[in-house]
Amino acid sequence: MVFSSLTFWFFYLPAVLLCYFVVPRKFRNWVLFFVSLAFYGWGEPIYIVLMLVTILINYLAGLLIAKFRENPGMKCLWLVLSVVLNLGFLVFFKYSGMIVDTLNLLPRVNIVFDAPSLPIGISFYTFQAMSYTIDVYREDTPEQKNPMLLSTYVTLFPQLIAGPIVRYRDVADQLTGRRETVEKFSKGVILFLVGLSKKILLANQFAAMWQNLGAENTEGILARWGGLVALTLQIYFDFSGYSDMARGLGKMLGFEFMENFNYPYISKSITDFWRRWHISLSTWFRDYLYIPLGGNRRGMGRQILNLFIVWAATGIWHGAAYNFLLWGLYFFVLLVLEKFFLLKVLKKIPGVFSHIYALFFIMIGWAIFNFENMGELFSYLGGLFSFSEGLFTQEGLSVLLSYLPITLVGMVLSTPILRKFYYKWQDKKFFPFVICVFAVAVMLLCTASLVNDSYNPFIYFRF
């Protein structure tokens, strides 16, 4: 089940909210746990067992780490064992097929192996569960003795399959001490609808535009770049839309989750972009991999090695294909160049040029991210700069012009312009009326869009 579906809006969510607010407060975590299992098991009930095993491993590891707090050797042993088991599940289900295919490239190697299907959201809930155990080891948070509370944290349906990656220490107090209010609920509804409109009304349109202007359908430089603009906008509105919906659902239930996307396309450097893009993932790798490796404290050579490891891991986290590894290393190179000299140059030139620089390399990065076939990738990238097909074709120009209005809207909405108007008008007397009109309009438009068009791609299924 996904948030952007009629089943979720009209059946699942109303039933969840009814059950949640009808039962006494002390039973609400139980409600969240069971409805979250139902949400996750809607498409893949067998993998509920895998998630429960992951919870059990980390629950026991947390207790044992706390028990041996005065014994560094045993404390470390239980942490390492839990991390190995967590990553073992992730590697087997997500990367075993890729590993076997790579081994089969060697002479005289022919391993027959049917790769398992990918459990939805395994990358997200594995990282969340690991953050709990690591934080207990660091004594950043006390161990959770109540298995129900830890289970609720890991399975919490708003962020279960699409993030943001919520760290245990950030919500530990909320699991027992959150307070649901009418104001928070109403803000959650609006935030959910903002995310819903991003996904249905924008991301899906740009996905269709990319389908019409993708590698197999594109001739002419103008159409290829138009397609890449569509892909760039689709990825942003899809990812940020789902994060907004997750945060909105969290608010309805009394939780506060971190903002995951902060207008990344207004960045003027790749460094700034990664401070704004998928913030929960970036900070997870920073706090649980980069800093433990030594960060920038052990000299320039070690810092570069640490960055290499982090960005290789970031790339592979996104998918079991070499293009994701290439994508991660691509940003590693850009970030290293910026760190040692490019940022100084970018600060001296006019902002419009540094913004163009950032967008150019971000868009090339999304091309790498999209094409799992290396041949198709390099063919597409080459076509972006080749005039052999001409500047445009009549068919390509027609498609571009038909999507021009929605493209301009997407460009504007990927900036903070509307947020500025929101803060400026929120105290006006007419503002509640505007919000009500917005809510009704979004629901009607999104419902009509899904009823009339079944094209509703879900990018997070790849993760």
mmCIF file of C-alpha atoms in Angstrom, residues 138-450:
data_model
loop_
_atom_site.group_PDB
_atom_site.id
_atom_site.type_symbol
_atom_site.label_atom_id
_atom_site.label_comp_id
_atom_site.label_asym_id
_atom_site.label_seq_id
_atom_site.Cartn_x
_atom_site.Cartn_y
_atom_site.Cartn_z
ATOM 1 C CA ARG A 138 27.313 5.166 22.613
ATOM 2 C CA GLU A 139 25.100 5.839 25.629
ATOM 3 C CA ASP A 140 23.293 8.535 23.665
ATOM 4 C CA THR A 141 20.005 6.928 24.672
ATOM 5 C CA PRO A 142 18.973 4.396 27.328
ATOM 6 C CA GLU A 143 18.026 0.895 26.284
ATOM 7 C CA GLN A 144 14.336 0.308 25.635
ATOM 8 C CA LYS A 145 13.081 -2.424 27.947
ATOM 9 C CA ASN A 146 9.564 -2.404 26.524
ATOM 10 C CA PRO A 147 9.608 -4.417 23.255
ATOM 11 C CA MET A 148 6.319 -2.865 22.166
ATOM 12 C CA LEU A 149 7.765 0.648 22.142
ATOM 13 C CA LEU A 150 10.784 -0.394 20.083
ATOM 14 C CA SER A 151 8.518 -2.328 17.721
ATOM 15 C CA THR A 152 6.276 0.699 17.295
ATOM 16 C CA TYR A 153 9.315 2.846 16.485
ATOM 17 C CA VAL A 154 10.616 0.512 13.762
ATOM 18 C CA THR A 155 7.256 -0.321 12.187
ATOM 19 C CA LEU A 156 5.654 3.141 12.373
ATOM 20 C CA PHE A 157 3.822 3.220 9.042
ATOM 21 C CA PRO A 158 4.225 6.920 8.093
ATOM 22 C CA GLN A 159 7.998 6.528 7.628
ATOM 23 C CA LEU A 160 8.298 2.744 7.260
ATOM 24 C CA ILE A 161 8.838 2.360 3.529
ATOM 25 C CA ALA A 162 9.872 5.813 2.323
ATOM 26 C CA GLY A 163 11.524 7.645 5.191
ATOM 27 C CA PRO A 164 12.582 10.033 6.492
ATOM 28 C CA ILE A 165 15.056 7.868 8.409
ATOM 29 C CA VAL A 166 13.954 8.615 11.963
ATOM 30 C CA ARG A 167 16.603 7.917 14.592
ATOM 31 C CA TYR A 168 15.439 6.371 17.834
ATOM 32 C CA ARG A 169 16.938 9.002 20.102
ATOM 33 C CA ASP A 170 14.971 11.687 18.236
ATOM 34 C CA VAL A 171 11.594 10.065 18.951
ATOM 35 C CA ALA A 172 12.260 8.110 22.166
ATOM 36 C CA ASP A 173 10.408 10.651 24.295
ATOM 37 C CA GLN A 174 7.628 10.974 21.725
ATOM 38 C CA LEU A 175 6.849 7.259 21.933
ATOM 39 C CA THR A 176 5.557 7.752 25.472
ATOM 40 C CA GLY A 177 5.114 11.501 25.924
ATOM 41 C CA ARG A 178 3.671 12.859 22.677
ATOM 42 C CA ARG A 179 0.527 14.949 22.776
ATOM 43 C CA GLU A 180 -1.964 15.063 19.953
ATOM 44 C CA THR A 181 -3.644 18.431 19.459
ATOM 45 C CA VAL A 182 -6.165 19.836 17.038
ATOM 46 C CA GLU A 183 -3.611 22.385 15.821
ATOM 47 C CA LYS A 184 -0.947 19.740 15.194
ATOM 48 C CA PHE A 185 -3.494 17.471 13.497
ATOM 49 C CA SER A 186 -4.681 20.237 11.153
ATOM 50 C CA LYS A 187 -1.096 21.144 10.249
ATOM 51 C CA GLY A 188 -0.455 17.478 9.596
ATOM 52 C CA VAL A 189 -3.424 17.270 7.232
ATOM 53 C CA ILE A 190 -2.194 20.279 5.250
ATOM 54 C CA LEU A 191 1.374 18.946 5.104
ATOM 55 C CA PHE A 192 0.063 15.569 3.940
ATOM 56 C CA LEU A 193 -1.979 17.256 1.201
ATOM 57 C CA VAL A 194 1.037 19.312 0.112
ATOM 58 C CA GLY A 195 3.003 16.089 -0.273
ATOM 59 C CA LEU A 196 0.092 14.399 -2.009
ATOM 60 C CA SER A 197 -0.188 17.205 -4.552
ATOM 61 C CA LYS A 198 3.571 17.006 -5.195
ATOM 62 C CA LYS A 199 3.290 13.288 -5.905
ATOM 63 C CA ILE A 200 0.045 13.050 -7.881
ATOM 64 C CA LEU A 201 -0.243 16.419 -9.602
ATOM 65 C CA LEU A 202 3.451 17.045 -10.300
ATOM 66 C CA ALA A 203 5.719 13.997 -9.989
ATOM 67 C CA ASN A 204 3.377 11.751 -11.970
ATOM 68 C CA GLN A 205 3.134 14.340 -14.745
ATOM 69 C CA PHE A 206 6.899 14.652 -14.955
ATOM 70 C CA ALA A 207 7.191 10.859 -14.964
ATOM 71 C CA ALA A 208 4.913 10.778 -18.015
ATOM 72 C CA MET A 209 6.938 13.556 -19.618
ATOM 73 C CA TRP A 210 10.139 11.572 -19.035
ATOM 74 C CA GLN A 211 8.492 8.496 -20.572
ATOM 75 C CA ASN A 212 7.726 10.530 -23.681
ATOM 76 C CA LEU A 213 11.161 12.122 -23.856
ATOM 77 C CA GLY A 214 13.298 9.313 -22.416
ATOM 78 C CA ALA A 215 16.299 7.679 -24.028
ATOM 79 C CA GLU A 216 14.369 5.464 -26.439
ATOM 80 C CA ASN A 217 11.966 8.185 -27.558
ATOM 81 C CA THR A 218 14.230 11.200 -27.821
ATOM 82 C CA GLU A 219 15.943 12.757 -30.811
ATOM 83 C CA GLY A 220 17.534 16.165 -30.706
ATOM 84 C CA ILE A 221 19.493 17.921 -28.006
ATOM 85 C CA LEU A 222 16.571 20.108 -26.930
ATOM 86 C CA ALA A 223 14.280 17.128 -26.329
ATOM 87 C CA ARG A 224 16.973 15.214 -24.445
ATOM 88 C CA TRP A 225 17.597 18.118 -22.089
ATOM 89 C CA GLY A 226 13.848 18.605 -21.740
ATOM 90 C CA GLY A 227 13.547 14.958 -20.736
ATOM 91 C CA LEU A 228 16.343 15.373 -18.211
ATOM 92 C CA VAL A 229 14.568 18.396 -16.714
ATOM 93 C CA ALA A 230 11.447 16.225 -16.391
ATOM 94 C CA LEU A 231 13.407 13.458 -14.652
ATOM 95 C CA THR A 232 15.023 15.992 -12.324
ATOM 96 C CA LEU A 233 11.654 17.426 -11.307
ATOM 97 C CA GLN A 234 10.011 13.993 -11.039
ATOM 98 C CA ILE A 235 12.628 12.707 -8.599
ATOM 99 C CA TYR A 236 12.391 15.814 -6.421
ATOM 100 C CA PHE A 237 8.607 15.994 -6.227
ATOM 101 C CA ASP A 238 8.297 12.230 -5.763
ATOM 102 C CA PHE A 239 10.869 11.995 -2.961
ATOM 103 C CA SER A 240 9.968 15.236 -1.179
ATOM 104 C CA GLY A 241 6.260 14.567 -1.670
ATOM 105 C CA TYR A 242 6.466 11.231 0.123
ATOM 106 C CA SER A 243 8.546 12.780 2.909
ATOM 107 C CA ASP A 244 5.968 15.549 3.347
ATOM 108 C CA MET A 245 3.174 12.981 3.491
ATOM 109 C CA ALA A 246 5.112 10.987 6.103
ATOM 110 C CA ARG A 247 5.722 14.089 8.221
ATOM 111 C CA GLY A 248 2.079 15.094 7.863
ATOM 112 C CA LEU A 249 0.847 11.670 8.972
ATOM 113 C CA GLY A 250 3.289 11.819 11.882
ATOM 114 C CA LYS A 251 1.832 15.151 13.007
ATOM 115 C CA MET A 252 -1.696 13.738 12.864
ATOM 116 C CA LEU A 253 -0.551 11.030 15.279
ATOM 117 C CA GLY A 254 1.356 13.437 17.534
ATOM 118 C CA PHE A 255 4.893 12.828 16.209
ATOM 119 C CA GLU A 256 7.403 15.346 14.881
ATOM 120 C CA PHE A 257 9.762 14.063 12.166
ATOM 121 C CA MET A 258 12.675 16.014 10.729
ATOM 122 C CA GLU A 259 12.373 17.907 7.453
ATOM 123 C CA ASN A 260 13.970 15.779 4.756
ATOM 124 C CA PHE A 261 14.174 18.124 1.743
ATOM 125 C CA ASN A 262 14.916 21.834 1.969
ATOM 126 C CA TYR A 263 14.547 23.180 -1.582
ATOM 127 C CA PRO A 264 17.707 21.458 -2.883
ATOM 128 C CA TYR A 265 17.422 22.889 -6.400
ATOM 129 C CA ILE A 266 18.183 26.418 -5.214
ATOM 130 C CA SER A 267 21.680 25.249 -4.218
ATOM 131 C CA LYS A 268 24.745 27.029 -5.545
ATOM 132 C CA SER A 269 27.141 24.138 -4.978
ATOM 133 C CA ILE A 270 26.996 20.362 -4.688
ATOM 134 C CA THR A 271 28.012 20.708 -1.041
ATOM 135 C CA ASP A 272 24.958 22.888 -0.409
ATOM 136 C CA PHE A 273 22.795 20.462 -2.394
ATOM 137 C CA TRP A 274 23.670 17.590 -0.062
ATOM 138 C CA ARG A 275 22.839 19.711 2.958
ATOM 139 C CA ARG A 276 19.346 20.113 1.506
ATOM 140 C CA TRP A 277 18.694 16.754 -0.199
ATOM 141 C CA HIS A 278 17.512 13.674 1.736
ATOM 142 C CA ILE A 279 18.777 15.239 4.950
ATOM 143 C CA SER A 280 17.963 12.236 7.143
ATOM 144 C CA LEU A 281 20.096 9.918 4.986
ATOM 145 C CA SER A 282 23.006 12.361 4.737
ATOM 146 C CA THR A 283 23.079 12.920 8.488
ATOM 147 C CA TRP A 284 22.788 9.160 9.136
ATOM 148 C CA PHE A 285 25.890 8.430 7.063
ATOM 149 C CA ARG A 286 27.683 11.384 8.643
ATOM 150 C CA ASP A 287 26.931 10.369 12.223
ATOM 151 C CA TYR A 288 27.166 6.583 11.913
ATOM 152 C CA LEU A 289 29.874 6.128 9.272
ATOM 153 C CA TYR A 290 31.882 9.241 8.388
ATOM 154 C CA ILE A 291 32.564 10.454 11.951
ATOM 155 C CA PRO A 292 33.305 6.957 13.359
ATOM 156 C CA LEU A 293 35.796 6.440 10.499
ATOM 157 C CA GLY A 294 37.622 9.544 11.690
ATOM 158 C CA GLY A 295 35.901 12.244 9.642
ATOM 159 C CA ASN A 296 38.360 15.038 8.906
ATOM 160 C CA ARG A 297 40.420 14.554 12.061
ATOM 161 C CA ARG A 298 43.172 12.315 10.688
ATOM 162 C CA GLY A 299 44.686 14.268 7.840
ATOM 163 C CA MET A 300 43.768 14.999 4.241
ATOM 164 C CA GLY A 301 44.480 11.514 2.873
ATOM 165 C CA ARG A 302 42.343 9.761 5.459
ATOM 166 C CA GLN A 303 39.565 12.313 5.017
ATOM 167 C CA ILE A 304 39.415 11.616 1.287
ATOM 168 C CA LEU A 305 39.345 7.863 1.974
ATOM 169 C CA ASN A 306 36.520 8.355 4.484
ATOM 170 C CA LEU A 307 34.553 10.403 1.973
ATOM 171 C CA PHE A 308 35.120 7.718 -0.654
ATOM 172 C CA ILE A 309 33.751 5.012 1.650
ATOM 173 C CA VAL A 310 30.739 7.107 2.644
ATOM 174 C CA TRP A 311 29.772 8.010 -0.911
ATOM 175 C CA ALA A 312 30.318 4.496 -2.221
ATOM 176 C CA ALA A 313 28.014 3.298 0.574
ATOM 177 C CA THR A 314 25.495 6.067 -0.175
ATOM 178 C CA GLY A 315 25.367 5.027 -3.807
ATOM 179 C CA ILE A 316 24.994 1.319 -3.102
ATOM 180 C CA TRP A 317 22.348 2.014 -0.447
ATOM 181 C CA HIS A 318 20.086 3.287 -3.213
ATOM 182 C CA GLY A 319 20.159 0.101 -5.237
ATOM 183 C CA ALA A 320 21.910 -3.094 -6.267
ATOM 184 C CA ALA A 321 23.280 -1.865 -9.579
ATOM 185 C CA TYR A 322 26.579 -0.371 -10.691
ATOM 186 C CA ASN A 323 24.995 2.891 -11.798
ATOM 187 C CA PHE A 324 24.158 3.657 -8.157
ATOM 188 C CA LEU A 325 27.766 3.048 -7.152
ATOM 189 C CA LEU A 326 28.876 5.264 -10.039
ATOM 190 C CA TRP A 327 26.355 7.897 -8.930
ATOM 191 C CA GLY A 328 27.763 7.912 -5.401
ATOM 192 C CA LEU A 329 31.370 8.139 -6.594
ATOM 193 C CA TYR A 330 30.391 10.882 -9.047
ATOM 194 C CA PHE A 331 29.256 13.057 -6.147
ATOM 195 C CA PHE A 332 32.294 12.012 -4.123
ATOM 196 C CA VAL A 333 34.571 13.480 -6.818
ATOM 197 C CA LEU A 334 32.551 16.700 -7.034
ATOM 198 C CA LEU A 335 32.476 17.147 -3.251
ATOM 199 C CA VAL A 336 36.223 16.558 -2.920
ATOM 200 C CA LEU A 337 36.910 19.085 -5.674
ATOM 201 C CA GLU A 338 34.652 21.619 -3.968
ATOM 202 C CA LYS A 339 36.193 20.971 -0.581
ATOM 203 C CA PHE A 340 39.723 21.692 -1.721
ATOM 204 C CA PHE A 341 39.299 24.535 -4.205
ATOM 205 C CA LEU A 342 36.018 24.796 -6.137
ATOM 206 C CA LEU A 343 33.970 26.297 -3.285
ATOM 207 C CA LYS A 344 36.390 29.213 -3.100
ATOM 208 C CA VAL A 345 35.868 29.858 -6.816
ATOM 209 C CA LEU A 346 32.061 29.508 -6.575
ATOM 210 C CA LYS A 347 31.889 32.092 -3.793
ATOM 211 C CA LYS A 348 33.674 34.648 -5.965
ATOM 212 C CA ILE A 349 31.553 34.355 -9.108
ATOM 213 C CA PRO A 350 28.005 35.752 -9.510
ATOM 214 C CA GLY A 351 25.370 33.583 -7.851
ATOM 215 C CA VAL A 352 23.536 32.855 -11.093
ATOM 216 C CA PHE A 353 26.608 31.077 -12.506
ATOM 217 C CA SER A 354 27.214 29.003 -9.374
ATOM 218 C CA HIS A 355 23.510 28.047 -9.450
ATOM 219 C CA ILE A 356 23.778 26.957 -13.100
ATOM 220 C CA TYR A 357 26.912 24.977 -12.229
ATOM 221 C CA ALA A 358 25.114 23.134 -9.419
ATOM 222 C CA LEU A 359 21.999 22.369 -11.477
ATOM 223 C CA PHE A 360 24.065 21.107 -14.396
ATOM 224 C CA PHE A 361 25.930 18.532 -12.316
ATOM 225 C CA ILE A 362 22.817 17.608 -10.320
ATOM 226 C CA MET A 363 20.951 16.830 -13.552
ATOM 227 C CA ILE A 364 23.822 14.769 -14.949
ATOM 228 C CA GLY A 365 23.798 12.923 -11.644
ATOM 229 C CA TRP A 366 20.110 12.049 -12.051
ATOM 230 C CA ALA A 367 20.832 10.611 -15.499
ATOM 231 C CA ILE A 368 23.432 8.331 -13.899
ATOM 232 C CA PHE A 369 20.942 7.484 -11.153
ATOM 233 C CA ASN A 370 18.237 6.507 -13.640
ATOM 234 C CA PHE A 371 20.017 4.246 -16.143
ATOM 235 C CA GLU A 372 21.029 0.845 -14.760
ATOM 236 C CA ASN A 373 22.303 -0.218 -18.192
ATOM 237 C CA MET A 374 25.725 1.365 -18.676
ATOM 238 C CA GLY A 375 25.422 1.321 -22.468
ATOM 239 C CA GLU A 376 22.137 3.230 -22.369
ATOM 240 C CA LEU A 377 23.580 5.654 -19.833
ATOM 241 C CA PHE A 378 26.609 6.632 -21.877
ATOM 242 C CA SER A 379 24.548 6.784 -25.052
ATOM 243 C CA TYR A 380 22.107 9.171 -23.379
ATOM 244 C CA LEU A 381 24.843 11.331 -21.873
ATOM 245 C CA GLY A 382 26.578 11.525 -25.237
ATOM 246 C CA GLY A 383 23.339 12.590 -26.890
ATOM 247 C CA LEU A 384 23.056 15.558 -24.533
ATOM 248 C CA PHE A 385 26.070 17.119 -26.238
ATOM 249 C CA SER A 386 25.821 15.742 -29.779
ATOM 250 C CA PHE A 387 24.344 17.706 -32.674
ATOM 251 C CA SER A 388 24.239 14.639 -34.947
ATOM 252 C CA GLU A 389 20.466 14.325 -34.338
ATOM 253 C CA GLY A 390 19.932 18.061 -34.735
ATOM 254 C CA LEU A 391 18.685 20.595 -32.233
ATOM 255 C CA PHE A 392 15.139 19.216 -32.179
ATOM 256 C CA THR A 393 12.562 17.275 -34.149
ATOM 257 C CA GLN A 394 8.997 18.351 -34.792
ATOM 258 C CA GLU A 395 7.669 15.507 -32.626
ATOM 259 C CA GLY A 396 10.061 16.259 -29.765
ATOM 260 C CA LEU A 397 9.255 19.979 -29.897
ATOM 261 C CA SER A 398 5.527 19.195 -29.806
ATOM 262 C CA VAL A 399 5.944 17.109 -26.641
ATOM 263 C CA LEU A 400 8.081 19.801 -25.008
ATOM 264 C CA LEU A 401 5.535 22.512 -25.732
ATOM 265 C CA SER A 402 2.660 20.378 -24.430
ATOM 266 C CA TYR A 403 4.454 19.968 -21.087
ATOM 267 C CA LEU A 404 5.827 23.514 -20.925
ATOM 268 C CA PRO A 405 3.143 24.908 -18.532
ATOM 269 C CA ILE A 406 3.556 22.112 -15.950
ATOM 270 C CA THR A 407 7.337 22.349 -16.296
ATOM 271 C CA LEU A 408 7.289 26.067 -15.474
ATOM 272 C CA VAL A 409 4.996 25.382 -12.508
ATOM 273 C CA GLY A 410 7.360 22.679 -11.279
ATOM 274 C CA MET A 411 10.359 24.974 -11.554
ATOM 275 C CA VAL A 412 8.619 27.675 -9.528
ATOM 276 C CA LEU A 413 7.377 25.245 -6.875
ATOM 277 C CA SER A 414 10.851 23.769 -6.389
ATOM 278 C CA THR A 415 11.815 27.154 -4.889
ATOM 279 C CA PRO A 416 10.648 28.632 -1.543
ATOM 280 C CA ILE A 417 8.342 31.209 -3.169
ATOM 281 C CA LEU A 418 5.102 29.661 -1.894
ATOM 282 C CA ARG A 419 6.566 29.121 1.572
ATOM 283 C CA LYS A 420 7.345 32.841 1.782
ATOM 284 C CA PHE A 421 3.753 33.679 0.889
ATOM 285 C CA TYR A 422 2.538 31.161 3.477
ATOM 286 C CA TYR A 423 4.490 32.793 6.297
ATOM 287 C CA LYS A 424 3.416 36.247 5.105
ATOM 288 C CA TRP A 425 -0.295 35.430 4.957
ATOM 289 C CA GLN A 426 -0.770 32.876 7.747
ATOM 290 C CA ASP A 427 -1.962 35.495 10.245
ATOM 291 C CA LYS A 428 -4.482 37.037 7.856
ATOM 292 C CA LYS A 429 -8.189 36.532 8.588
ATOM 293 C CA PHE A 430 -8.856 35.073 5.154
ATOM 294 C CA PHE A 431 -6.058 32.495 5.423
ATOM 295 C CA PRO A 432 -8.127 29.632 6.983
ATOM 296 C CA PHE A 433 -10.561 29.950 4.080
ATOM 297 C CA VAL A 434 -7.689 29.728 1.577
ATOM 298 C CA ILE A 435 -6.385 26.602 3.327
ATOM 299 C CA CYS A 436 -9.817 24.967 3.223
ATOM 300 C CA VAL A 437 -10.146 25.712 -0.493
ATOM 301 C CA PHE A 438 -6.654 24.295 -1.049
ATOM 302 C CA ALA A 439 -7.480 21.103 0.858
ATOM 303 C CA VAL A 440 -10.714 20.473 -1.022
ATOM 304 C CA ALA A 441 -9.115 21.272 -4.386
ATOM 305 C CA VAL A 442 -6.174 18.926 -3.790
ATOM 306 C CA MET A 443 -8.420 16.049 -2.758
ATOM 307 C CA LEU A 444 -10.701 16.509 -5.756
ATOM 308 C CA LEU A 445 -7.871 16.917 -8.260
ATOM 309 C CA CYS A 446 -5.825 14.011 -6.881
ATOM 310 C CA THR A 447 -8.844 11.726 -6.753
ATOM 311 C CA ALA A 448 -9.829 12.618 -10.299
ATOM 312 C CA SER A 449 -6.239 12.113 -11.465
ATOM 313 C CA LEU A 450 -6.008 8.607 -10.009
#
